[in-house]
């Protein structure tokens, strides 16, 4: 169902189950927790909805409660470059929120998703008063740096199987995306959008990875069997 309301206009209070899926709430003291929960909002994003756009001022620190988002930007030729996929449990934009800058990337829903937002003023309040929150954000920034270095390497890879393997490994990062677990709910078309390959080529790569015993394709998603193998290398394809 489509709606003329923006994602911001569709914001609502989070449910208890949605709050349980927000990892950094667990590191807050009781008064900090109450303040954060009172300020948190969630929105039900439809496929194609933009959570944030290039050039817009930062107003929230965002996280994925359910669904799948992509981080991307368009170059001068109108070509889209995808930086990262954002599965459940992932919070993003802490660098932009820290500097109170305008966004330098777009965040868009690939499927129906639930997105949480913490007002940027509350974000800074927690930074000023919570050691646990500071550590969480510091770990996020550290992992994010590694993620983007890896994304740069992936973008230069000519081996499609290797591109798919490394891209999958990035989506199973337990620090950035603690809500994923061992099974990622993703379609081959969604993965193709994130990797920058055709759906057919992604299917071939997944078949090769499954034959190698690194993943198992299940109904509606992928199960990781050997994360380290995905991160390090791809065994030559099985004939």
PDB file of C-alpha atoms in Angstrom:
ATOM      1  CA  UNK A   1       0.000   0.000   0.000  1.00  0.00           C
ATOM      2  CA  UNK A   2       1.357   3.444  -0.918  1.00  0.00           C
ATOM      3  CA  UNK A   3       0.964   6.586   1.148  1.00  0.00           C
ATOM      4  CA  UNK A   4       1.466  10.303   0.543  1.00  0.00           C
ATOM      5  CA  UNK A   5       2.888  10.753   4.040  1.00  0.00           C
ATOM      6  CA  UNK A   6       6.646  11.057   4.389  1.00  0.00           C
ATOM      7  CA  UNK A   7       8.594   8.651   6.586  1.00  0.00           C
ATOM      8  CA  UNK A   8       8.989  11.457   9.134  1.00  0.00           C
ATOM      9  CA  UNK A   9       5.233  12.033   9.163  1.00  0.00           C
ATOM     10  CA  UNK A  10       4.665   8.300   9.696  1.00  0.00           C
ATOM     11  CA  UNK A  11       6.864   8.208  12.806  1.00  0.00           C
ATOM     12  CA  UNK A  12       5.437   6.566  15.920  1.00  0.00           C
ATOM     13  CA  UNK A  13       6.398   5.310  19.360  1.00  0.00           C
ATOM     14  CA  UNK A  14       8.454   2.076  19.375  1.00  0.00           C
ATOM     15  CA  UNK A  15       6.931  -1.135  20.691  1.00  0.00           C
ATOM     16  CA  UNK A  16       8.540  -3.123  23.519  1.00  0.00           C
ATOM     17  CA  UNK A  17       9.749  -5.727  20.995  1.00  0.00           C
ATOM     18  CA  UNK A  18      11.320  -3.015  18.831  1.00  0.00           C
ATOM     19  CA  UNK A  19      13.120  -1.544  21.841  1.00  0.00           C
ATOM     20  CA  UNK A  20      14.514  -4.995  22.625  1.00  0.00           C
ATOM     21  CA  UNK A  21      16.177  -4.967  19.209  1.00  0.00           C
ATOM     22  CA  UNK A  22      18.149  -1.759  19.865  1.00  0.00           C
ATOM     23  CA  UNK A  23      21.565  -2.916  21.138  1.00  0.00           C
ATOM     24  CA  UNK A  24      22.933   0.293  22.689  1.00  0.00           C
ATOM     25  CA  UNK A  25      19.960   0.742  25.035  1.00  0.00           C
ATOM     26  CA  UNK A  26      21.387  -2.088  27.126  1.00  0.00           C
ATOM     27  CA  UNK A  27      24.510  -0.070  28.051  1.00  0.00           C
ATOM     28  CA  UNK A  28      22.589   2.911  29.475  1.00  0.00           C
ATOM     29  CA  UNK A  29      21.854   3.635  33.114  1.00  0.00           C
ATOM     30  CA  UNK A  30      18.197   3.757  34.140  1.00  0.00           C
ATOM     31  CA  UNK A  31      17.728   7.535  33.839  1.00  0.00           C
ATOM     32  CA  UNK A  32      19.578   7.609  30.514  1.00  0.00           C
ATOM     33  CA  UNK A  33      17.512   4.676  29.283  1.00  0.00           C
ATOM     34  CA  UNK A  34      14.262   6.431  30.162  1.00  0.00           C
ATOM     35  CA  UNK A  35      15.360   9.611  28.376  1.00  0.00           C
ATOM     36  CA  UNK A  36      16.425   7.700  25.262  1.00  0.00           C
ATOM     37  CA  UNK A  37      13.223   5.645  25.117  1.00  0.00           C
ATOM     38  CA  UNK A  38      11.067   8.751  25.536  1.00  0.00           C
ATOM     39  CA  UNK A  39      12.849  10.435  22.599  1.00  0.00           C
ATOM     40  CA  UNK A  40      13.171   7.434  20.260  1.00  0.00           C
ATOM     41  CA  UNK A  41      10.831   7.264  17.284  1.00  0.00           C
ATOM     42  CA  UNK A  42      10.335   4.562  14.664  1.00  0.00           C
ATOM     43  CA  UNK A  43       8.978   4.741  11.162  1.00  0.00           C
ATOM     44  CA  UNK A  44       7.668   2.115   8.768  1.00  0.00           C
ATOM     45  CA  UNK A  45       9.654   2.618   5.565  1.00  0.00           C
ATOM     46  CA  UNK A  46       8.241   1.353   2.293  1.00  0.00           C
ATOM     47  CA  UNK A  47      10.494   0.039  -0.513  1.00  0.00           C
ATOM     48  CA  UNK A  48      12.149   3.024  -2.172  1.00  0.00           C
ATOM     49  CA  UNK A  49      11.615   5.391   0.764  1.00  0.00           C
ATOM     50  CA  UNK A  50      14.597   7.592   1.592  1.00  0.00           C
ATOM     51  CA  UNK A  51      15.594   7.656   5.247  1.00  0.00           C
ATOM     52  CA  UNK A  52      18.108  10.420   4.555  1.00  0.00           C
ATOM     53  CA  UNK A  53      19.325  12.217   1.447  1.00  0.00           C
ATOM     54  CA  UNK A  54      22.522  13.884   0.311  1.00  0.00           C
ATOM     55  CA  UNK A  55      22.619  17.518   1.442  1.00  0.00           C
ATOM     56  CA  UNK A  56      19.899  17.259   4.090  1.00  0.00           C
ATOM     57  CA  UNK A  57      20.872  18.376   7.616  1.00  0.00           C
ATOM     58  CA  UNK A  58      21.205  15.632  10.229  1.00  0.00           C
ATOM     59  CA  UNK A  59      18.270  15.452  12.637  1.00  0.00           C
ATOM     60  CA  UNK A  60      18.418  11.848  13.892  1.00  0.00           C
ATOM     61  CA  UNK A  61      20.861   9.030  14.458  1.00  0.00           C
ATOM     62  CA  UNK A  62      19.231   6.111  12.649  1.00  0.00           C
ATOM     63  CA  UNK A  63      19.086   2.349  13.078  1.00  0.00           C
ATOM     64  CA  UNK A  64      17.461  -0.615  11.345  1.00  0.00           C
ATOM     65  CA  UNK A  65      15.020  -2.562  13.509  1.00  0.00           C
ATOM     66  CA  UNK A  66      13.657  -4.728  10.692  1.00  0.00           C
ATOM     67  CA  UNK A  67      14.237  -4.949   6.957  1.00  0.00           C
ATOM     68  CA  UNK A  68      17.126  -3.888   4.734  1.00  0.00           C
ATOM     69  CA  UNK A  69      18.487  -0.496   3.688  1.00  0.00           C
ATOM     70  CA  UNK A  70      21.288   0.552   1.359  1.00  0.00           C
ATOM     71  CA  UNK A  71      23.773   3.409   1.664  1.00  0.00           C
ATOM     72  CA  UNK A  72      24.699   4.982  -1.669  1.00  0.00           C
ATOM     73  CA  UNK A  73      25.445   8.151  -3.585  1.00  0.00           C
ATOM     74  CA  UNK A  74      25.186   9.272  -7.197  1.00  0.00           C
ATOM     75  CA  UNK A  75      28.147  10.615  -9.175  1.00  0.00           C
ATOM     76  CA  UNK A  76      28.100  13.463 -11.691  1.00  0.00           C
ATOM     77  CA  UNK A  77      27.209  11.014 -14.470  1.00  0.00           C
ATOM     78  CA  UNK A  78      24.112   9.886 -12.581  1.00  0.00           C
ATOM     79  CA  UNK A  79      25.563   6.489 -11.733  1.00  0.00           C
ATOM     80  CA  UNK A  80      24.786   5.090  -8.301  1.00  0.00           C
ATOM     81  CA  UNK A  81      27.575   3.749  -6.099  1.00  0.00           C
ATOM     82  CA  UNK A  82      26.454   1.547  -3.206  1.00  0.00           C
ATOM     83  CA  UNK A  83      28.667   1.792  -0.124  1.00  0.00           C
ATOM     84  CA  UNK A  84      26.979  -0.698   2.185  1.00  0.00           C
ATOM     85  CA  UNK A  85      23.898  -2.716   2.970  1.00  0.00           C
ATOM     86  CA  UNK A  86      22.286  -2.110   6.367  1.00  0.00           C
ATOM     87  CA  UNK A  87      20.520  -5.156   7.849  1.00  0.00           C
ATOM     88  CA  UNK A  88      18.729  -5.421  11.242  1.00  0.00           C
ATOM     89  CA  UNK A  89      20.559  -4.153  14.303  1.00  0.00           C
ATOM     90  CA  UNK A  90      22.674  -1.722  12.297  1.00  0.00           C
ATOM     91  CA  UNK A  91      22.960   1.917  13.393  1.00  0.00           C
ATOM     92  CA  UNK A  92      24.537   4.400  11.024  1.00  0.00           C
ATOM     93  CA  UNK A  93      25.450   8.032  10.529  1.00  0.00           C
ATOM     94  CA  UNK A  94      27.216   8.508  13.864  1.00  0.00           C
ATOM     95  CA  UNK A  95      30.017  10.451  12.156  1.00  0.00           C
ATOM     96  CA  UNK A  96      27.519  12.841  10.565  1.00  0.00           C
ATOM     97  CA  UNK A  97      25.636  13.165  13.862  1.00  0.00           C
ATOM     98  CA  UNK A  98      28.861  13.863  15.771  1.00  0.00           C
ATOM     99  CA  UNK A  99      29.766  16.734  13.441  1.00  0.00           C
ATOM    100  CA  UNK A 100      26.161  17.840  12.908  1.00  0.00           C
ATOM    101  CA  UNK A 101      26.857  17.910   9.181  1.00  0.00           C
ATOM    102  CA  UNK A 102      24.633  17.444   6.195  1.00  0.00           C
ATOM    103  CA  UNK A 103      24.418  13.916   4.799  1.00  0.00           C
ATOM    104  CA  UNK A 104      26.927  12.954   2.115  1.00  0.00           C
ATOM    105  CA  UNK A 105      25.020   9.809   1.135  1.00  0.00           C
ATOM    106  CA  UNK A 106      21.516   8.489   0.598  1.00  0.00           C
ATOM    107  CA  UNK A 107      19.901   5.825   2.751  1.00  0.00           C
ATOM    108  CA  UNK A 108      17.053   4.024   1.010  1.00  0.00           C
ATOM    109  CA  UNK A 109      14.821   1.088   1.946  1.00  0.00           C
ATOM    110  CA  UNK A 110      15.186  -1.952  -0.321  1.00  0.00           C
ATOM    111  CA  UNK A 111      12.138  -3.566   1.247  1.00  0.00           C
ATOM    112  CA  UNK A 112       9.506  -2.749   3.852  1.00  0.00           C
ATOM    113  CA  UNK A 113      11.552  -1.866   6.918  1.00  0.00           C
ATOM    114  CA  UNK A 114      11.255  -0.464  10.417  1.00  0.00           C
ATOM    115  CA  UNK A 115      13.714   2.361  11.040  1.00  0.00           C
ATOM    116  CA  UNK A 116      14.424   3.882  14.455  1.00  0.00           C
ATOM    117  CA  UNK A 117      15.686   7.403  15.034  1.00  0.00           C
ATOM    118  CA  UNK A 118      17.250   9.068  18.062  1.00  0.00           C
ATOM    119  CA  UNK A 119      17.200  12.899  17.905  1.00  0.00           C
ATOM    120  CA  UNK A 120      20.689  14.266  17.375  1.00  0.00           C
ATOM    121  CA  UNK A 121      20.470  16.396  20.539  1.00  0.00           C
ATOM    122  CA  UNK A 122      19.729  13.285  22.608  1.00  0.00           C
ATOM    123  CA  UNK A 123      22.593  11.510  20.840  1.00  0.00           C
ATOM    124  CA  UNK A 124      24.974  14.228  22.035  1.00  0.00           C
ATOM    125  CA  UNK A 125      23.455  14.206  25.519  1.00  0.00           C
ATOM    126  CA  UNK A 126      24.226  10.499  25.844  1.00  0.00           C
ATOM    127  CA  UNK A 127      27.740  11.052  24.523  1.00  0.00           C
ATOM    128  CA  UNK A 128      28.287  13.661  27.222  1.00  0.00           C
ATOM    129  CA  UNK A 129      27.006  11.515  30.109  1.00  0.00           C
ATOM    130  CA  UNK A 130      27.291   7.804  29.284  1.00  0.00           C
ATOM    131  CA  UNK A 131      30.612   5.957  29.166  1.00  0.00           C
ATOM    132  CA  UNK A 132      28.861   2.843  27.858  1.00  0.00           C
ATOM    133  CA  UNK A 133      27.264   4.800  25.026  1.00  0.00           C
ATOM    134  CA  UNK A 134      30.626   6.363  24.163  1.00  0.00           C
ATOM    135  CA  UNK A 135      32.199   2.928  23.904  1.00  0.00           C
ATOM    136  CA  UNK A 136      29.377   1.712  21.703  1.00  0.00           C
ATOM    137  CA  UNK A 137      29.772   4.662  19.315  1.00  0.00           C
ATOM    138  CA  UNK A 138      33.579   4.319  19.345  1.00  0.00           C
ATOM    139  CA  UNK A 139      33.279   0.640  18.378  1.00  0.00           C
ATOM    140  CA  UNK A 140      30.826   1.616  15.649  1.00  0.00           C
ATOM    141  CA  UNK A 141      33.251   4.150  14.201  1.00  0.00           C
ATOM    142  CA  UNK A 142      36.132   1.679  14.321  1.00  0.00           C
ATOM    143  CA  UNK A 143      34.151  -1.070  12.603  1.00  0.00           C
ATOM    144  CA  UNK A 144      32.732   1.403  10.098  1.00  0.00           C
ATOM    145  CA  UNK A 145      36.229   2.407   9.055  1.00  0.00           C
ATOM    146  CA  UNK A 146      37.098  -1.227   8.426  1.00  0.00           C
ATOM    147  CA  UNK A 147      33.832  -1.694   6.561  1.00  0.00           C
ATOM    148  CA  UNK A 148      34.521   1.131   4.132  1.00  0.00           C
ATOM    149  CA  UNK A 149      38.113   0.040   3.548  1.00  0.00           C
ATOM    150  CA  UNK A 150      36.729  -3.404   2.689  1.00  0.00           C
ATOM    151  CA  UNK A 151      34.077  -1.846   0.459  1.00  0.00           C
ATOM    152  CA  UNK A 152      36.806  -0.008  -1.445  1.00  0.00           C
ATOM    153  CA  UNK A 153      38.642  -3.281  -1.963  1.00  0.00           C
ATOM    154  CA  UNK A 154      35.448  -5.067  -3.050  1.00  0.00           C
ATOM    155  CA  UNK A 155      34.719  -2.342  -5.593  1.00  0.00           C
ATOM    156  CA  UNK A 156      38.053  -3.084  -7.305  1.00  0.00           C
ATOM    157  CA  UNK A 157      37.601  -6.865  -7.441  1.00  0.00           C
ATOM    158  CA  UNK A 158      37.103  -8.429 -10.854  1.00  0.00           C
ATOM    159  CA  UNK A 159      36.131 -11.869  -9.503  1.00  0.00           C
ATOM    160  CA  UNK A 160      32.319 -11.874  -9.062  1.00  0.00           C
ATOM    161  CA  UNK A 161      32.394 -14.802  -6.622  1.00  0.00           C
ATOM    162  CA  UNK A 162      34.868 -12.938  -4.455  1.00  0.00           C
ATOM    163  CA  UNK A 163      32.754  -9.753  -4.594  1.00  0.00           C
ATOM    164  CA  UNK A 164      29.680 -11.650  -3.425  1.00  0.00           C
ATOM    165  CA  UNK A 165      31.598 -13.481  -0.693  1.00  0.00           C
ATOM    166  CA  UNK A 166      33.164 -10.341   0.779  1.00  0.00           C
ATOM    167  CA  UNK A 167      29.903  -8.404   0.516  1.00  0.00           C
ATOM    168  CA  UNK A 168      28.073 -11.141   2.397  1.00  0.00           C
ATOM    169  CA  UNK A 169      30.779 -11.198   5.069  1.00  0.00           C
ATOM    170  CA  UNK A 170      30.297  -7.456   5.593  1.00  0.00           C
ATOM    171  CA  UNK A 171      26.560  -7.969   6.186  1.00  0.00           C
ATOM    172  CA  UNK A 172      27.322 -10.536   8.900  1.00  0.00           C
ATOM    173  CA  UNK A 173      29.440  -8.172  11.011  1.00  0.00           C
ATOM    174  CA  UNK A 174      28.307  -8.964  14.599  1.00  0.00           C
ATOM    175  CA  UNK A 175      29.310  -5.523  15.927  1.00  0.00           C
ATOM    176  CA  UNK A 176      27.702  -3.376  13.249  1.00  0.00           C
ATOM    177  CA  UNK A 177      24.720  -5.668  12.652  1.00  0.00           C
ATOM    178  CA  UNK A 178      23.987  -7.678  15.824  1.00  0.00           C
ATOM    179  CA  UNK A 179      20.411  -8.359  14.741  1.00  0.00           C
ATOM    180  CA  UNK A 180      21.416 -10.596  11.823  1.00  0.00           C
ATOM    181  CA  UNK A 181      22.702 -13.659  13.679  1.00  0.00           C
ATOM    182  CA  UNK A 182      23.514 -16.665  11.486  1.00  0.00           C
ATOM    183  CA  UNK A 183      20.746 -16.091   8.928  1.00  0.00           C
ATOM    184  CA  UNK A 184      20.393 -13.033   6.725  1.00  0.00           C
ATOM    185  CA  UNK A 185      16.936 -12.440   5.294  1.00  0.00           C
ATOM    186  CA  UNK A 186      17.766 -11.211   1.812  1.00  0.00           C
ATOM    187  CA  UNK A 187      16.675 -12.003  -1.735  1.00  0.00           C
ATOM    188  CA  UNK A 188      19.078 -12.541  -4.601  1.00  0.00           C
ATOM    189  CA  UNK A 189      17.784  -9.376  -6.267  1.00  0.00           C
ATOM    190  CA  UNK A 190      18.451  -7.332  -3.108  1.00  0.00           C
ATOM    191  CA  UNK A 191      21.958  -8.771  -2.900  1.00  0.00           C
ATOM    192  CA  UNK A 192      22.481  -7.947  -6.574  1.00  0.00           C
ATOM    193  CA  UNK A 193      21.592  -4.300  -5.832  1.00  0.00           C
ATOM    194  CA  UNK A 194      24.143  -4.182  -3.024  1.00  0.00           C
ATOM    195  CA  UNK A 195      26.952  -5.974  -4.857  1.00  0.00           C
ATOM    196  CA  UNK A 196      26.472  -4.281  -8.220  1.00  0.00           C
ATOM    197  CA  UNK A 197      26.041  -7.469 -10.252  1.00  0.00           C
ATOM    198  CA  UNK A 198      23.155  -9.025 -12.130  1.00  0.00           C
ATOM    199  CA  UNK A 199      20.772 -11.324 -10.283  1.00  0.00           C
ATOM    200  CA  UNK A 200      21.873 -14.210 -12.511  1.00  0.00           C
ATOM    201  CA  UNK A 201      25.547 -13.638 -11.704  1.00  0.00           C
ATOM    202  CA  UNK A 202      24.796 -13.419  -7.979  1.00  0.00           C
ATOM    203  CA  UNK A 203      22.884 -16.706  -8.228  1.00  0.00           C
ATOM    204  CA  UNK A 204      25.924 -18.369  -9.823  1.00  0.00           C
ATOM    205  CA  UNK A 205      28.197 -17.029  -7.079  1.00  0.00           C
ATOM    206  CA  UNK A 206      25.861 -18.224  -4.323  1.00  0.00           C
ATOM    207  CA  UNK A 207      25.720 -21.667  -5.920  1.00  0.00           C
ATOM    208  CA  UNK A 208      29.522 -21.802  -5.918  1.00  0.00           C
ATOM    209  CA  UNK A 209      29.740 -20.629  -2.298  1.00  0.00           C
ATOM    210  CA  UNK A 210      27.169 -23.202  -1.231  1.00  0.00           C
ATOM    211  CA  UNK A 211      29.120 -25.947  -2.982  1.00  0.00           C
ATOM    212  CA  UNK A 212      32.200 -24.864  -1.046  1.00  0.00           C
ATOM    213  CA  UNK A 213      30.325 -25.184   2.241  1.00  0.00           C
ATOM    214  CA  UNK A 214      30.585 -21.510   3.264  1.00  0.00           C
ATOM    215  CA  UNK A 215      26.863 -20.712   3.063  1.00  0.00           C
ATOM    216  CA  UNK A 216      23.518 -22.475   2.755  1.00  0.00           C
ATOM    217  CA  UNK A 217      20.713 -20.960   0.710  1.00  0.00           C
ATOM    218  CA  UNK A 218      17.462 -21.227   2.659  1.00  0.00           C
ATOM    219  CA  UNK A 219      13.929 -20.066   1.998  1.00  0.00           C
ATOM    220  CA  UNK A 220      13.969 -16.281   2.190  1.00  0.00           C
ATOM    221  CA  UNK A 221      17.621 -15.936   3.123  1.00  0.00           C
ATOM    222  CA  UNK A 222      21.167 -17.188   3.543  1.00  0.00           C
ATOM    223  CA  UNK A 223      22.782 -19.061   6.434  1.00  0.00           C
ATOM    224  CA  UNK A 224      26.473 -18.561   7.102  1.00  0.00           C
ATOM    225  CA  UNK A 225      28.416 -21.783   7.695  1.00  0.00           C
ATOM    226  CA  UNK A 226      31.986 -20.438   7.527  1.00  0.00           C
ATOM    227  CA  UNK A 227      32.250 -16.675   8.038  1.00  0.00           C
ATOM    228  CA  UNK A 228      36.042 -16.670   8.096  1.00  0.00           C
ATOM    229  CA  UNK A 229      36.157 -18.300   4.659  1.00  0.00           C
ATOM    230  CA  UNK A 230      33.927 -15.550   3.291  1.00  0.00           C
ATOM    231  CA  UNK A 231      36.156 -12.881   4.807  1.00  0.00           C
ATOM    232  CA  UNK A 232      39.462 -14.325   3.643  1.00  0.00           C
ATOM    233  CA  UNK A 233      39.159 -15.942   0.246  1.00  0.00           C
ATOM    234  CA  UNK A 234      37.037 -17.998  -2.119  1.00  0.00           C
ATOM    235  CA  UNK A 235      37.942 -21.549  -2.986  1.00  0.00           C
ATOM    236  CA  UNK A 236      38.094 -22.113  -6.771  1.00  0.00           C
ATOM    237  CA  UNK A 237      34.644 -22.752  -8.170  1.00  0.00           C
ATOM    238  CA  UNK A 238      33.385 -26.313  -8.250  1.00  0.00           C
ATOM    239  CA  UNK A 239      32.866 -27.577 -11.797  1.00  0.00           C
TER     240      UNK A 239
END
